Tab-separated table of C-alpha atoms in Angstrom:
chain	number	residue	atom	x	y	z
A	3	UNK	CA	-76.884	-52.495	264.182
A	4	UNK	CA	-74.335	-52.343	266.823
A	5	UNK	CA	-72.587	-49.953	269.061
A	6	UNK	CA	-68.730	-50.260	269.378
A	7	UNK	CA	-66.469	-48.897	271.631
A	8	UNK	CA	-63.072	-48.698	272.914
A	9	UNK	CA	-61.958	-47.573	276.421
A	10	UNK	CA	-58.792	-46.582	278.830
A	11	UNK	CA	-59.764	-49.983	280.442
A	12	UNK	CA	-58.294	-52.051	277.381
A	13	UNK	CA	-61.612	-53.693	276.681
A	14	UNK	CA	-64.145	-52.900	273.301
A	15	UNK	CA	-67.656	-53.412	274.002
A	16	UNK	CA	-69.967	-54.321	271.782
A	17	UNK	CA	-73.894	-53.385	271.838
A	18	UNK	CA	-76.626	-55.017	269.862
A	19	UNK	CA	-79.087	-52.356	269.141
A	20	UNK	CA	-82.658	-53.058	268.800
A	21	UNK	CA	-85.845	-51.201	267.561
A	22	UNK	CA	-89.015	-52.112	268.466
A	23	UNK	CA	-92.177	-50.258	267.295
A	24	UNK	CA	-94.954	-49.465	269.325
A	25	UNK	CA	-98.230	-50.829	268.758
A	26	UNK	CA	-99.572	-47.617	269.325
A	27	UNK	CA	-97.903	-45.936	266.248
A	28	UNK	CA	-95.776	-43.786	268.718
A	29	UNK	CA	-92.131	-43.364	268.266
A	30	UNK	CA	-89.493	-46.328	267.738
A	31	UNK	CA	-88.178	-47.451	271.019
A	32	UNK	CA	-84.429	-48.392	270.715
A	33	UNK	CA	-82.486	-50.030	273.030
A	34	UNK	CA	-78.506	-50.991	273.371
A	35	UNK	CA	-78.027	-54.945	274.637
A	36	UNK	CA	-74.472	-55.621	275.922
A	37	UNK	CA	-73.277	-58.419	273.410
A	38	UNK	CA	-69.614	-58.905	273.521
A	39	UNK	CA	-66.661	-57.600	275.646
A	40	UNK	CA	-63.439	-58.213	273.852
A	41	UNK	CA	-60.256	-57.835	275.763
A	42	UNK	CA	-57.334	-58.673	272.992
A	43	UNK	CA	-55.488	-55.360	273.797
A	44	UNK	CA	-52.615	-55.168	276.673
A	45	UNK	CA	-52.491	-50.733	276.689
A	46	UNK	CA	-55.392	-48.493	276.104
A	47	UNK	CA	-57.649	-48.581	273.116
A	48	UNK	CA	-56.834	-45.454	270.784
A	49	UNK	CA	-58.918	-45.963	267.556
A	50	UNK	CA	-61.339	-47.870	265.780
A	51	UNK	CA	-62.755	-48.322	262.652
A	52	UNK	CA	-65.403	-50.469	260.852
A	53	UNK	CA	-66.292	-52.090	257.493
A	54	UNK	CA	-69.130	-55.447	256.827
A	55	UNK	CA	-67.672	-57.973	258.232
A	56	UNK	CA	-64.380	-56.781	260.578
A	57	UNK	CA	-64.131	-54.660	263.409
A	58	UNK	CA	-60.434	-53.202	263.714
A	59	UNK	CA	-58.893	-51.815	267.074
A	60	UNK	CA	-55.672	-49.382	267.478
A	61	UNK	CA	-53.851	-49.585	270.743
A	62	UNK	CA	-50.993	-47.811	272.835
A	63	UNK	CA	-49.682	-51.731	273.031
A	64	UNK	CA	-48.483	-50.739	268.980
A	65	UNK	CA	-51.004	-53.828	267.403
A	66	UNK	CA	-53.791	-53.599	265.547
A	67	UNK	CA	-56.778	-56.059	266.092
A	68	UNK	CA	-59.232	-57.488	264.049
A	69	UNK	CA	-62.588	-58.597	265.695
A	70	UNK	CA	-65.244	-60.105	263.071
A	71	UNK	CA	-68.487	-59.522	263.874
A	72	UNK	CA	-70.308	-61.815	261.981
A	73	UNK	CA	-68.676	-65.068	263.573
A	74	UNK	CA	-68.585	-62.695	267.051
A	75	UNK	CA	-64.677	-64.026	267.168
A	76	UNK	CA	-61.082	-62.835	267.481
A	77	UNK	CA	-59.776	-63.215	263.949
A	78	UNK	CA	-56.080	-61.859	264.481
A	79	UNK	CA	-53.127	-58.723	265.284
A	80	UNK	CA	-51.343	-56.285	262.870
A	81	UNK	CA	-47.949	-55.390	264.203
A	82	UNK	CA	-46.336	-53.459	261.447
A	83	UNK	CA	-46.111	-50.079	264.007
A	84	UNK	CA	-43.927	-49.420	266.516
A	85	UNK	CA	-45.656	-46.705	268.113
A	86	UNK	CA	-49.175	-45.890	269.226
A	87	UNK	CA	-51.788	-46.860	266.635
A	88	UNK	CA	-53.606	-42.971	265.995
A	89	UNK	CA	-55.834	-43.651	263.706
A	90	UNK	CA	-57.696	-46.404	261.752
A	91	UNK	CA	-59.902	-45.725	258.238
A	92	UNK	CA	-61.411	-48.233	255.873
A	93	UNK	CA	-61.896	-47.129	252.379
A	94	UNK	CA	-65.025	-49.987	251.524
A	95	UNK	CA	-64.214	-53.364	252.247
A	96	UNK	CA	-60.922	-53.438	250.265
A	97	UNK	CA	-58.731	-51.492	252.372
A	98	UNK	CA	-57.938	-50.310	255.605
A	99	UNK	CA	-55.086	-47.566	256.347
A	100	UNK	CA	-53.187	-46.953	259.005
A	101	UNK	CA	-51.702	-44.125	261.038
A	102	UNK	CA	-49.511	-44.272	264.448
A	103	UNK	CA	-46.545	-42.419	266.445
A	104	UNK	CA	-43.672	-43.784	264.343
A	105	UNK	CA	-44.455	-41.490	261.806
A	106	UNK	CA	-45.918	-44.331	259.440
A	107	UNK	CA	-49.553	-44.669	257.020
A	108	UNK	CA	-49.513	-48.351	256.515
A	109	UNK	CA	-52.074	-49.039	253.479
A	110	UNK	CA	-53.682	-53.029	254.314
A	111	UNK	CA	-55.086	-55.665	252.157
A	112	UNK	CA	-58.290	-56.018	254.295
A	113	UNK	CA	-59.142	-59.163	252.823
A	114	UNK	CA	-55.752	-60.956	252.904
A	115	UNK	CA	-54.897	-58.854	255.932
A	116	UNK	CA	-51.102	-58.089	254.363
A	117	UNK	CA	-49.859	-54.595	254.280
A	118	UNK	CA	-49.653	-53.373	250.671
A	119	UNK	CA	-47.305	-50.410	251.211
A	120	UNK	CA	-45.798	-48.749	254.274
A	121	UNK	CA	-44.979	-44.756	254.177
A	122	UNK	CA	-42.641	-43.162	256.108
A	123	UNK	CA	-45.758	-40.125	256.058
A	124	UNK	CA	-44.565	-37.953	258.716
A	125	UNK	CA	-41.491	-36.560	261.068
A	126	UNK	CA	-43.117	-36.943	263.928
A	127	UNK	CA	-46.140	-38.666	264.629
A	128	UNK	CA	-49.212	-39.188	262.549
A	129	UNK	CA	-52.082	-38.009	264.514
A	130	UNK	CA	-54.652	-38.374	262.078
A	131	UNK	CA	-56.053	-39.224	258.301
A	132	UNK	CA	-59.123	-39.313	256.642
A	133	UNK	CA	-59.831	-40.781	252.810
A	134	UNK	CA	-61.276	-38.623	250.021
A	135	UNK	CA	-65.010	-40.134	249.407
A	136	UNK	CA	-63.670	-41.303	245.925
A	137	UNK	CA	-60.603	-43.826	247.475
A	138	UNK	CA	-58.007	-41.570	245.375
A	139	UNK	CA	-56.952	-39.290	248.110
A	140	UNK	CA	-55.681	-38.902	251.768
A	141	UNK	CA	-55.227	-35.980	254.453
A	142	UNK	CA	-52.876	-37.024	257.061
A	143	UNK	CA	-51.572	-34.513	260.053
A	144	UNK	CA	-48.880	-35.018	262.102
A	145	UNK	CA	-46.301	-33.379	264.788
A	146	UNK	CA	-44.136	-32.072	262.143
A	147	UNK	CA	-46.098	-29.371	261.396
A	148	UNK	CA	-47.576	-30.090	258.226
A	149	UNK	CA	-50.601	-31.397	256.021
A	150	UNK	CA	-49.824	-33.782	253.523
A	151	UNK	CA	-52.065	-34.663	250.684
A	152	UNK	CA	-51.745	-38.076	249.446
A	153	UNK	CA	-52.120	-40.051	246.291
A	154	UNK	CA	-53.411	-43.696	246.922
A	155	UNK	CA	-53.190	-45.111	243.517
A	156	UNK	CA	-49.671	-44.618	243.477
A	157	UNK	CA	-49.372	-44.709	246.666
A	158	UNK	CA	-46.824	-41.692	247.380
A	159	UNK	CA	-46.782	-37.992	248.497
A	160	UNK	CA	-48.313	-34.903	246.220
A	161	UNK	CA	-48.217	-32.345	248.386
A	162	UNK	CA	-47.464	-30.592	251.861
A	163	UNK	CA	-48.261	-27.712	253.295
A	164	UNK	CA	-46.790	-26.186	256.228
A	165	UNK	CA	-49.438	-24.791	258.889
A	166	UNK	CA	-47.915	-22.892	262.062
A	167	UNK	CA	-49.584	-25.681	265.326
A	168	UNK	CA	-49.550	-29.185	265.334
A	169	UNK	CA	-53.162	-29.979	263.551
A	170	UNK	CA	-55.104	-33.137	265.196
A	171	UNK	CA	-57.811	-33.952	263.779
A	172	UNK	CA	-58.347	-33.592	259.386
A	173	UNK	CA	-61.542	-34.770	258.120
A	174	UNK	CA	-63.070	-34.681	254.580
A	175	UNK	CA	-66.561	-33.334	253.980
A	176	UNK	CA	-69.327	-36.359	252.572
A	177	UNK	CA	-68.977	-35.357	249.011
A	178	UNK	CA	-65.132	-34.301	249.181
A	179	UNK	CA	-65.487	-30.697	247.980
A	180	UNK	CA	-64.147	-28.986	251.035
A	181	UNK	CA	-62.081	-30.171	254.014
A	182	UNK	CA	-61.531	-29.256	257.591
A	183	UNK	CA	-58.099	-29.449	259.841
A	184	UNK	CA	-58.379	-28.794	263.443
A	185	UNK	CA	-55.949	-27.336	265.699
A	186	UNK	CA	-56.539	-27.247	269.449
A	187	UNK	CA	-60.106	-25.098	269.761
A	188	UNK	CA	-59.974	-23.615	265.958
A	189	UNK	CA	-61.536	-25.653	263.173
A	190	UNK	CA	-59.795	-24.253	259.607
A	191	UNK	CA	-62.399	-25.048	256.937
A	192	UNK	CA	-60.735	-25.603	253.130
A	193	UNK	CA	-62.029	-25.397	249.762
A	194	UNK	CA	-60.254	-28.568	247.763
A	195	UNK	CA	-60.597	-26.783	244.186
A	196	UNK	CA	-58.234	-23.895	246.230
A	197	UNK	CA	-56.492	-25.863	248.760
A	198	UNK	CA	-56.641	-22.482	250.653
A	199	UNK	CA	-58.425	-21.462	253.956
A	200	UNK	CA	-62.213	-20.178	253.828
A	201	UNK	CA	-62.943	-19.681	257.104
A	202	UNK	CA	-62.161	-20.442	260.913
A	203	UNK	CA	-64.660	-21.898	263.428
A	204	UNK	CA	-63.480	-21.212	266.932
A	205	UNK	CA	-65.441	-23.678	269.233
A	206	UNK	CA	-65.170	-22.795	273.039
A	207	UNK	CA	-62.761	-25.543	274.614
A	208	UNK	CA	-60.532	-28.000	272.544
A	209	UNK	CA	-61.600	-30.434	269.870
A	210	UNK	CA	-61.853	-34.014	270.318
A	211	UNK	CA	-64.503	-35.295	267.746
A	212	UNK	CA	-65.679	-33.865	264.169
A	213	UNK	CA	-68.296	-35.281	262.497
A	214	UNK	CA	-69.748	-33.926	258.760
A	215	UNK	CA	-73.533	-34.242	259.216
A	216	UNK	CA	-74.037	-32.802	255.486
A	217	UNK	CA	-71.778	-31.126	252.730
A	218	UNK	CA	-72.118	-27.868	254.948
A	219	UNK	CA	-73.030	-28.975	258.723
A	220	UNK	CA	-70.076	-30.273	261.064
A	221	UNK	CA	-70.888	-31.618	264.286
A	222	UNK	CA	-68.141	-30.272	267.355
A	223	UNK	CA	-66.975	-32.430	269.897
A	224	UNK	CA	-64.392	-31.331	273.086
A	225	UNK	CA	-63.600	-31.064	276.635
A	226	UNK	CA	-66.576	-30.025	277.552
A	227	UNK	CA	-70.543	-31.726	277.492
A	228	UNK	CA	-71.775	-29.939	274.790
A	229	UNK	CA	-71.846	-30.893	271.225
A	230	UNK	CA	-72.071	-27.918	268.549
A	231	UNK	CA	-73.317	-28.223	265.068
A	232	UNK	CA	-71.498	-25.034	263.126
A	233	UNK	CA	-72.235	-24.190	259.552
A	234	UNK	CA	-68.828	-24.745	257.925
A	235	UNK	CA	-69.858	-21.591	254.784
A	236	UNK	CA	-71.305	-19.074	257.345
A	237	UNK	CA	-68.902	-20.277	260.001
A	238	UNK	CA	-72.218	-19.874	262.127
A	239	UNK	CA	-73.226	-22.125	265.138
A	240	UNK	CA	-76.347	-23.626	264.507
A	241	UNK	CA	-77.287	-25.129	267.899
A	242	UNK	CA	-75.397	-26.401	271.101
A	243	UNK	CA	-77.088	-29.339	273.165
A	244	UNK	CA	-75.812	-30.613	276.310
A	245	UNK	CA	-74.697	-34.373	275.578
A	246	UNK	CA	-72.790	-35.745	278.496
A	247	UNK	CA	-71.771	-35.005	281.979
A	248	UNK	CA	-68.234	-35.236	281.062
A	249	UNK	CA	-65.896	-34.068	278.066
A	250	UNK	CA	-67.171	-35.536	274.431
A	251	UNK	CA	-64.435	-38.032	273.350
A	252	UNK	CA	-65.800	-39.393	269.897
A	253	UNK	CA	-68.773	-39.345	267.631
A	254	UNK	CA	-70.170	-41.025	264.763
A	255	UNK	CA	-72.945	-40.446	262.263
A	256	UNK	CA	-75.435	-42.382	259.794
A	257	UNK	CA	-77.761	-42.993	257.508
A	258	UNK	CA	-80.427	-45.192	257.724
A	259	UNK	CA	-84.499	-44.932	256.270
A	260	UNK	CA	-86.502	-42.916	258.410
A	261	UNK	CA	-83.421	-42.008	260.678
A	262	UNK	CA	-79.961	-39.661	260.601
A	263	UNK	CA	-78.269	-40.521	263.943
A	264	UNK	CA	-75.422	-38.697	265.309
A	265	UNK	CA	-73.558	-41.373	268.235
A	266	UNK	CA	-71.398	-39.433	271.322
A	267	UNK	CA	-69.058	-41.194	273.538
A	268	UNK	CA	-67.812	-39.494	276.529
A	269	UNK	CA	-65.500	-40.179	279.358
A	270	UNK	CA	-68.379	-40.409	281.358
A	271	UNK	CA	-68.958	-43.913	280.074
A	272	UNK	CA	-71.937	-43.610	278.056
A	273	UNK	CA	-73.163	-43.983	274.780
A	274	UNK	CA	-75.570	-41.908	273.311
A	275	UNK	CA	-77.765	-42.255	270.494
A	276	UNK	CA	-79.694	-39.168	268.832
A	277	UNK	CA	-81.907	-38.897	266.164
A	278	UNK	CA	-81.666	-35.666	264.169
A	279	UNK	CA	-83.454	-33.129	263.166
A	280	UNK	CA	-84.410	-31.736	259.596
A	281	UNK	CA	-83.017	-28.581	260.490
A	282	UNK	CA	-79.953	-28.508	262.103
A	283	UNK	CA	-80.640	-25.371	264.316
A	284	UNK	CA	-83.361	-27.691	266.252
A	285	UNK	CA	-80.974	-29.806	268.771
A	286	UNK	CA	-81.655	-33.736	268.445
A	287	UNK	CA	-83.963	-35.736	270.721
A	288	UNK	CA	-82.573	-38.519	272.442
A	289	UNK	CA	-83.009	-42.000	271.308
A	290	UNK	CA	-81.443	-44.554	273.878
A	291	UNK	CA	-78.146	-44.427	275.674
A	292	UNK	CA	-75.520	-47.423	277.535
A	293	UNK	CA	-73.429	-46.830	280.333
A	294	UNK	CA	-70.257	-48.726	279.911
A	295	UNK	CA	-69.131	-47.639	283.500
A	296	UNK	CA	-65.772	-46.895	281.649
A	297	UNK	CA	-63.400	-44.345	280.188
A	298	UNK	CA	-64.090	-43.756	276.484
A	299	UNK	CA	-61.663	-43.108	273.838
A	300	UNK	CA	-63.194	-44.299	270.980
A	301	UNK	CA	-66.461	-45.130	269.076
A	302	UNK	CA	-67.728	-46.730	265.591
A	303	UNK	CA	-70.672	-48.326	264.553
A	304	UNK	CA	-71.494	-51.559	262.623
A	305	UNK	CA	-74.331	-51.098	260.005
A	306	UNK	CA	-74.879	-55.339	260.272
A	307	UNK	CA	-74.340	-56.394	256.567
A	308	UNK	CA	-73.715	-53.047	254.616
A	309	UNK	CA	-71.606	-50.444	255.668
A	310	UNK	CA	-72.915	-46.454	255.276
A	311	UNK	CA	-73.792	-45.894	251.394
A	312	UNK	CA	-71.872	-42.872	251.926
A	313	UNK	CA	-68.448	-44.445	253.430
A	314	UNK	CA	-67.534	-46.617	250.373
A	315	UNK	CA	-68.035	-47.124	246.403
A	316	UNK	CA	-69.588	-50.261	245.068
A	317	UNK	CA	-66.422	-52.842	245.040
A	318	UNK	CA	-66.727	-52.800	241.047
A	319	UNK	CA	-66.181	-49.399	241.118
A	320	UNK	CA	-64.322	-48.804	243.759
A	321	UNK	CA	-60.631	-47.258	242.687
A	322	UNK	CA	-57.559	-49.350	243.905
A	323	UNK	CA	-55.646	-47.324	246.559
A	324	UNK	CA	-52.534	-48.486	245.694
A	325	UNK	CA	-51.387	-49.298	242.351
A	326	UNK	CA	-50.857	-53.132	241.424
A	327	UNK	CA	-46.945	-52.245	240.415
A	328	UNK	CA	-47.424	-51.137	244.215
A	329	UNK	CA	-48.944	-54.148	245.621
A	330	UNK	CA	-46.125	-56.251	244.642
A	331	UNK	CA	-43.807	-54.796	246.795
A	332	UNK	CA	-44.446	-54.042	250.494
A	333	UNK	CA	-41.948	-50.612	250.499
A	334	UNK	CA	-40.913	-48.128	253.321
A	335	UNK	CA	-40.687	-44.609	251.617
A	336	UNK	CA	-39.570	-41.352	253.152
A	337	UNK	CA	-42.634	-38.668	252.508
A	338	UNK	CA	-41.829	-36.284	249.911
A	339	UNK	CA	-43.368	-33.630	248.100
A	340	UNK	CA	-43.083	-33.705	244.306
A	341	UNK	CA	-42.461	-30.727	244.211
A	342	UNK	CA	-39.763	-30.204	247.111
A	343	UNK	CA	-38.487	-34.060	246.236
A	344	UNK	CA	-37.191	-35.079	249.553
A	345	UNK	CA	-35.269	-37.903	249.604
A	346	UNK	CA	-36.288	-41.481	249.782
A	347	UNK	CA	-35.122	-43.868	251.967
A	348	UNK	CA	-33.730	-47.317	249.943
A	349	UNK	CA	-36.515	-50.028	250.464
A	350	UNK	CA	-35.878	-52.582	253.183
A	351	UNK	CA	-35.077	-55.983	252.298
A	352	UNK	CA	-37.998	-58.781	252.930
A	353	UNK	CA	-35.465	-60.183	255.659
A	354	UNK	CA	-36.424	-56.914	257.898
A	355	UNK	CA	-40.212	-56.457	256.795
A	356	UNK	CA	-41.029	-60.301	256.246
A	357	UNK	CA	-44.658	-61.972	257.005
A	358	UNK	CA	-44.290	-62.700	261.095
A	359	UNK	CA	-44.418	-66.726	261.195
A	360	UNK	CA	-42.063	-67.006	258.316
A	361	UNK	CA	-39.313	-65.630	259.824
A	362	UNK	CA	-37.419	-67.389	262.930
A	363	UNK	CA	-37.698	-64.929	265.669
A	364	UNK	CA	-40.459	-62.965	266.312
A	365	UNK	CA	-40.426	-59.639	264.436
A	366	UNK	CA	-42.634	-56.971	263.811
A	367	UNK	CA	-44.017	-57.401	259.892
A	368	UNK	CA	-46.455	-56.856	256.913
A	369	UNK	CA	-48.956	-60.294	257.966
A	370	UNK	CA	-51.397	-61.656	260.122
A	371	UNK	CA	-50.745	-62.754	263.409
A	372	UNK	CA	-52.957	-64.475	265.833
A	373	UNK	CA	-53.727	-63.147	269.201
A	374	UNK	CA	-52.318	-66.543	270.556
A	375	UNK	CA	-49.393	-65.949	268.655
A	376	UNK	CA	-48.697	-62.225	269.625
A	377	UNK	CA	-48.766	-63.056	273.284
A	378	UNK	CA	-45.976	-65.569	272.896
A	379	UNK	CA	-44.062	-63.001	271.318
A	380	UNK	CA	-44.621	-60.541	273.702
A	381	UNK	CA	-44.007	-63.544	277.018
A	382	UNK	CA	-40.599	-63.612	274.456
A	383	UNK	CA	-39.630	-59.905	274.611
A	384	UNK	CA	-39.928	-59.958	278.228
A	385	UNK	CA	-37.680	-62.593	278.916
A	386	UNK	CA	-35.006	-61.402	276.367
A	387	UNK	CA	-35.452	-58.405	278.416
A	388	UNK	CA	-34.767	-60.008	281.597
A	389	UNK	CA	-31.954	-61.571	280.839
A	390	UNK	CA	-29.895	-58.314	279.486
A	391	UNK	CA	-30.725	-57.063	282.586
């Protein structure tokens, strides 16, 4: 098991975390090791996400990397975006999707590393997305305004709605039967089978983190150092527990035998691991906790050889996100309701979206690029630069 996280500093850390159990037949002692620093990034690191094998990054610099963890080495960039990477989700070990400021969900080949399909999703910026528990779905929010619903396995638009604030954070529930979408301090929980609006949890300062401990508990996260556990059918807070000295900028939880673990990062600079109670009113004991001595911004964990039984669907029957009439074509497509039919942009020509490496001067594209390569690229921008000046 390992802790990962991403900071202002530009630098993910990576902690190896081990259990030991006392002779005694007292508790489990855990304890974080530091066991890699990786430095690949050139802004701040905005999101993170994790499957088996890869660790993937999201930066203000616009690239996406790709750390693996089993061979503890940097295995490449993404530059696709032009924008700030917002948000990063695997669906298993098949896919990962995409999300940043220029408005785009980029859905990736995670094994190939090539970008399947490329949506023009939103007006304004996509600030966040999460995948339905069965692969065939996607929230996104944005600064347009709206929530769209997406089909992956054709890859296009089925529906937006129009909500009155710029949402921020939209996160399924484990089993997918309700959803919540969280603007500022107010946490609107919906029903999928109703698409509507059940209830509103108003948490005390705004909302940074969400994490779905069960079908009905969410766990709060904000500018402050508590973390609230609120029962999303009563609406009810459960229990508050002070966490952190400073504001709570990202959580995870887990699974494991004998243990459900909820993971805070704050900007504090630590990371916290709790083990959880039964009941949810009872606050969570502390397990172990790291001080990184640096800003936090984001946080994931890697389960060593299997990711969380409840994050992905055996590969054999795991659906395909995007259809395979889809994954021949690497498409830009303006988001569009079928119902409102907005129109669609014409798709660009492989000159303008071709693999970076094939094409003569560096470009942003749909491929792999190593780190190696990306700084070159970037020592090339600056000089071009230079010399309009």
């Amino acid at each position: 098991m390992e802790l990962v996280a991403g900071c202002y500093e530009q630098v993910l850390f990576g902690f190896a975390v081990h259990r030991e159990r006392k002779a005694s037949g007292g508790h489990e002692k855990w304890t974080p090791v530091a066991d890699f620093t990786h430095h690949a990034h050139t802004a701040c690191l905005s999101a993170v996400a994790i499957n088996s094998r890869f660790v993937v990054t999201g930066s203000k610099d616009e690239t996406i990397h790709i750390y693996d963890m089993k061979k503890k080495v940097d295995h490449g960039a993404l530059v696709h975006h032009n924008g700030t990477i917002t948000c990063l989700k695997f669906h298993g070990n098949r896919h990962l999707i995409s999300g940043a400021e220029d408005g785009l969900i980029c859905v990736w080949d995670a094994k190939k590393w090539e970008c399947l399909k490329s949506i023009k999703a939103h007006k304004g910026h996509v600030t966040f997305l999460s995948i339905h528990p069965s692969g065939k779905l996607a929230l996104s929010v944005g600064t347009d305004k709206t929530l769209r619903t997406w089909n992956l396995v054709e890859g296009r638009s089925a529906f937006i709605k129009n909500i009155k604030q710029n949402a921020h954070i939209v996160e399924w529930s484990p089993k997918g039967e309700k959803y919540i979408v969280v603007i500022l301090n107010k946490i609107d929980v919906y029903r999928l089978d109703t698409a509507s609006v059940t209830g509103t949890i108003t948490n005390e300062k705004r909302v940074s983190s969400v994490t779905f401990l069960s079908e009905s508990v969410l766990a709060v996260g904000g500018d402050e150092e508590v973390v609230r556990f609120f029962d999303t059918d009563s609406l009810m807070c459960l229990c508050e527990f002070k966490a952190h000295e400073n504001r709570v900028k990202d959580m995870f939880s887990f699974e494991i035998p004998e243990h459900h673990v909820i993971v805070t990062a704050s900007s504090d600079g630590f990371i916290k691991m709790w083990k959880l109670k039964q009941d949810k009113e009872v606050p969570p004991f502390l397990l172990c906790e790291v001080n990184t001595n640096a800003r936090l911004t984001c946080l994931g964990v890697w389960l060593d050889s299997a990711t969380d039984p409840k994050e992905s669907l055996p590969p054999a029957a795991e659906p395909s996100l995007v259809s395979k009439e889809e994954q021949s074509k690497s498409s830009t497509e303006e988001s569009g309701d079928v119902v409102l039919e907005e129109e669609r942009q014409s798709k660009p020509s492989m000159k303008k979206r071709g693999l970076t490496g094939v094409s003569k001067k560096p470009t942003k594209g749909s491929g792999l690029v190593s780190t190696k390569k990306k700084k070159m690229v970037d020592t090339l921008e600056k000089k071009r630069k230079r010399k309009k000046i």
